[in-house]
């Protein structure tokens, strides 16, 4: 098995070649290393190899990792990428760089309220269920515009864009990524400050090339860096 550092190099080469193919600069795509179910020691290994952005999906595990001795004192940038229930917002609000999985206006409102209690401004994304599979979280693509409009005025939070998990088939995934991009463009048209709405968090180990070709600005890679879960 390859080391985490070697895997990171490989993934970065693949990102570079996808960017080249897409006519985009490499620095337009932020690599988030998804460390869910993996140890703090594994995160540390990636950190030592230069990785700074990490993604976690489960609140309890995330809180444990934030406090882990292996990572103490290190400036790790944490993205919460799992589905976030409203009653858990309070536990993570002051520890995250960005929250990716908000799929209800009421959760964004709770994030706003808790962020203001800490005197923070927290960046977040609305999760969209582009595949329209009933088993997945996320706003229906048809209702995300309206949801975004309700979110614009919330204090102490900044809606930065959209996030999705695509269908397993890469061709279908590519179409869904394109739909997410078009949806973000529509939201920007009505936004008070379109310059804030720049992020498309899409693409995982199996489909990040397609995502980059369709404009992903953040890709969330677990397996290709840390191995199978
Ligand atoms: C687990 C997870 C990932 C990473 O998936 P891989 O296929 O292991 O790269 C990305 N995004 C979300 C929301 C996840 O839960």
CSV table of N, CA, C and O and ligand atoms in Angstrom, one decimal, residues 32-36 55-58 80-83 100 127 163-165 201 203-208 219-229, ligand 1:
chain,number,residue,atom,x,y,z
A,32,UNK,N,-9.8,19.1,-0.4
A,32,UNK,CA,-10.2,18.8,1.0
A,32,UNK,C,-9.9,17.3,1.2
A,32,UNK,O,-10.5,16.5,0.5
A,33,UNK,N,-9.1,17.0,2.1
A,33,UNK,CA,-8.8,15.6,2.5
A,33,UNK,C,-9.8,15.1,3.5
A,33,UNK,O,-9.9,15.6,4.6
A,34,UNK,N,-10.6,14.2,3.0
A,34,UNK,CA,-11.7,13.7,3.9
A,34,UNK,C,-11.2,12.6,4.8
A,34,UNK,O,-10.9,11.5,4.4
A,35,UNK,N,-11.2,12.9,6.1
A,35,UNK,CA,-10.5,12.0,7.1
A,35,UNK,C,-11.5,11.3,7.9
A,35,UNK,O,-11.1,10.6,8.9
A,36,UNK,N,-12.8,11.3,7.6
A,36,UNK,CA,-13.8,10.6,8.4
A,36,UNK,C,-13.4,9.1,8.6
A,36,UNK,O,-12.9,8.5,7.6
A,55,UNK,N,-11.7,17.4,5.8
A,55,UNK,CA,-13.2,17.3,5.9
A,55,UNK,C,-13.6,16.2,6.8
A,55,UNK,O,-13.0,15.1,6.8
A,56,UNK,N,-14.6,16.5,7.6
A,56,UNK,CA,-15.2,15.5,8.6
A,56,UNK,C,-16.7,15.5,8.4
A,56,UNK,O,-17.3,16.5,8.1
A,57,UNK,N,-17.3,14.3,8.7
A,57,UNK,CA,-18.7,14.1,8.4
A,57,UNK,C,-19.6,13.9,9.7
A,57,UNK,O,-20.8,14.0,9.6
A,58,UNK,N,-18.9,13.5,10.8
A,58,UNK,CA,-19.7,13.1,12.0
A,58,UNK,C,-19.3,14.0,13.1
A,58,UNK,O,-18.1,14.1,13.4
A,80,UNK,N,-16.8,21.0,7.7
A,80,UNK,CA,-17.8,20.0,8.1
A,80,UNK,C,-18.6,19.6,6.8
A,80,UNK,O,-19.3,20.5,6.3
A,81,UNK,N,-18.5,18.4,6.4
A,81,UNK,CA,-19.1,18.0,5.1
A,81,UNK,C,-20.2,17.1,5.2
A,81,UNK,O,-20.9,16.7,4.2
A,82,UNK,N,-20.5,16.6,6.4
A,82,UNK,CA,-21.6,15.7,6.6
A,82,UNK,C,-23.0,16.4,6.7
A,82,UNK,O,-23.0,17.6,6.7
A,83,UNK,N,-24.0,15.6,6.8
A,83,UNK,CA,-25.3,16.2,7.0
A,83,UNK,C,-25.3,16.8,8.4
A,83,UNK,O,-25.0,16.1,9.4
A,100,UNK,N,-20.4,22.5,4.8
A,100,UNK,CA,-20.9,22.2,3.4
A,100,UNK,C,-22.3,21.6,3.3
A,100,UNK,O,-22.9,21.7,2.3
A,127,UNK,N,-26.5,22.3,0.5
A,127,UNK,CA,-26.4,21.0,-0.2
A,127,UNK,C,-27.6,20.8,-1.1
A,127,UNK,O,-28.7,21.0,-0.7
A,163,UNK,N,-23.0,22.7,-2.6
A,163,UNK,CA,-22.3,21.4,-2.5
A,163,UNK,C,-23.3,20.3,-3.0
A,163,UNK,O,-24.5,20.4,-2.8
A,164,UNK,N,-22.7,19.2,-3.6
A,164,UNK,CA,-23.5,18.1,-3.9
A,164,UNK,C,-22.7,16.8,-3.8
A,164,UNK,O,-21.4,16.8,-3.9
A,165,UNK,N,-23.4,15.7,-3.7
A,165,UNK,CA,-22.8,14.3,-3.9
A,165,UNK,C,-23.6,13.8,-5.1
A,165,UNK,O,-24.8,13.7,-5.1
A,201,UNK,N,-18.7,22.9,-4.3
A,201,UNK,CA,-18.0,21.8,-3.6
A,201,UNK,C,-18.6,20.5,-4.2
A,201,UNK,O,-19.7,20.1,-3.9
A,203,UNK,N,-17.3,16.6,-6.3
A,203,UNK,CA,-16.3,15.7,-6.8
A,203,UNK,C,-15.7,15.0,-5.6
A,203,UNK,O,-15.3,15.6,-4.6
A,204,UNK,N,-15.6,13.6,-5.7
A,204,UNK,CA,-15.0,12.8,-4.6
A,204,UNK,C,-14.0,11.9,-5.3
A,204,UNK,O,-13.6,12.1,-6.5
A,205,UNK,N,-13.5,10.9,-4.6
A,205,UNK,CA,-12.4,10.0,-5.2
A,205,UNK,C,-12.8,9.5,-6.6
A,205,UNK,O,-11.9,9.5,-7.5
A,206,UNK,N,-14.0,9.1,-6.8
A,206,UNK,CA,-14.4,8.5,-8.1
A,206,UNK,C,-14.8,9.4,-9.2
A,206,UNK,O,-14.9,8.9,-10.3
A,207,UNK,N,-15.0,10.7,-8.9
A,207,UNK,CA,-15.5,11.5,-10.0
A,207,UNK,C,-15.0,13.0,-9.9
A,207,UNK,O,-15.6,13.9,-10.5
A,208,UNK,N,-13.8,13.1,-9.3
A,208,UNK,CA,-13.3,14.5,-9.2
A,208,UNK,C,-12.8,15.1,-10.5
A,208,UNK,O,-12.9,16.3,-10.7
A,219,UNK,N,-12.9,20.1,-4.0
A,219,UNK,CA,-13.2,18.7,-4.2
A,219,UNK,C,-12.9,18.0,-2.9
A,219,UNK,O,-12.0,18.3,-2.1
A,220,UNK,N,-13.7,17.0,-2.6
A,220,UNK,CA,-13.6,16.3,-1.3
A,220,UNK,C,-13.1,14.8,-1.5
A,220,UNK,O,-13.9,14.0,-1.9
A,221,UNK,N,-11.9,14.6,-1.1
A,221,UNK,CA,-11.3,13.3,-1.5
A,221,UNK,C,-10.9,12.5,-0.2
A,221,UNK,O,-10.1,13.0,0.6
A,222,UNK,N,-11.5,11.4,0.0
A,222,UNK,CA,-11.2,10.5,1.1
A,222,UNK,C,-10.3,9.3,0.7
A,222,UNK,O,-9.1,9.2,1.0
A,223,UNK,N,-11.0,8.3,0.1
A,223,UNK,CA,-10.4,7.0,-0.2
A,223,UNK,C,-9.1,7.2,-1.0
A,223,UNK,O,-8.1,6.4,-0.6
A,224,UNK,N,-9.0,8.0,-1.9
A,224,UNK,CA,-7.8,8.1,-2.8
A,224,UNK,C,-6.6,8.6,-2.0
A,224,UNK,O,-5.4,8.4,-2.4
A,225,UNK,N,-6.8,9.2,-0.8
A,225,UNK,CA,-5.7,9.7,0.0
A,225,UNK,C,-5.5,8.8,1.2
A,225,UNK,O,-4.3,8.4,1.5
A,226,UNK,N,-6.5,8.4,1.9
A,226,UNK,CA,-6.4,7.6,3.1
A,226,UNK,C,-6.6,6.1,3.0
A,226,UNK,O,-6.5,5.4,4.0
A,227,UNK,N,-7.0,5.7,1.8
A,227,UNK,CA,-7.4,4.3,1.6
A,227,UNK,C,-8.8,4.0,2.0
A,227,UNK,O,-9.6,4.9,2.4
A,228,UNK,N,-9.2,2.7,1.8
A,228,UNK,CA,-10.6,2.3,2.0
A,228,UNK,C,-11.0,2.5,3.4
A,228,UNK,O,-10.2,2.3,4.3
A,229,UNK,N,-12.3,2.8,3.6
A,229,UNK,CA,-12.8,2.9,4.9
A,229,UNK,C,-13.5,1.6,5.3
A,229,UNK,O,-14.1,0.9,4.4
B,1,LIG,C1,-17.0,10.4,2.6
B,1,LIG,C2,-17.3,11.7,1.8
B,1,LIG,C3,-16.4,12.1,0.8
B,1,LIG,C4,-15.2,11.4,0.3
B,1,LIG,O1,-15.5,10.2,-0.4
B,1,LIG,P1,-14.4,9.3,-1.1
B,1,LIG,O2,-15.2,8.6,-2.2
B,1,LIG,O3,-13.8,8.5,-0.1
B,1,LIG,O4,-13.4,10.3,-1.7
B,1,LIG,C5,-16.8,13.3,0.1
B,1,LIG,N1,-17.9,14.0,0.5
B,1,LIG,C6,-18.7,13.6,1.4
B,1,LIG,C7,-19.9,14.4,1.8
B,1,LIG,C8,-18.4,12.4,2.1
B,1,LIG,O5,-19.3,12.0,3.1
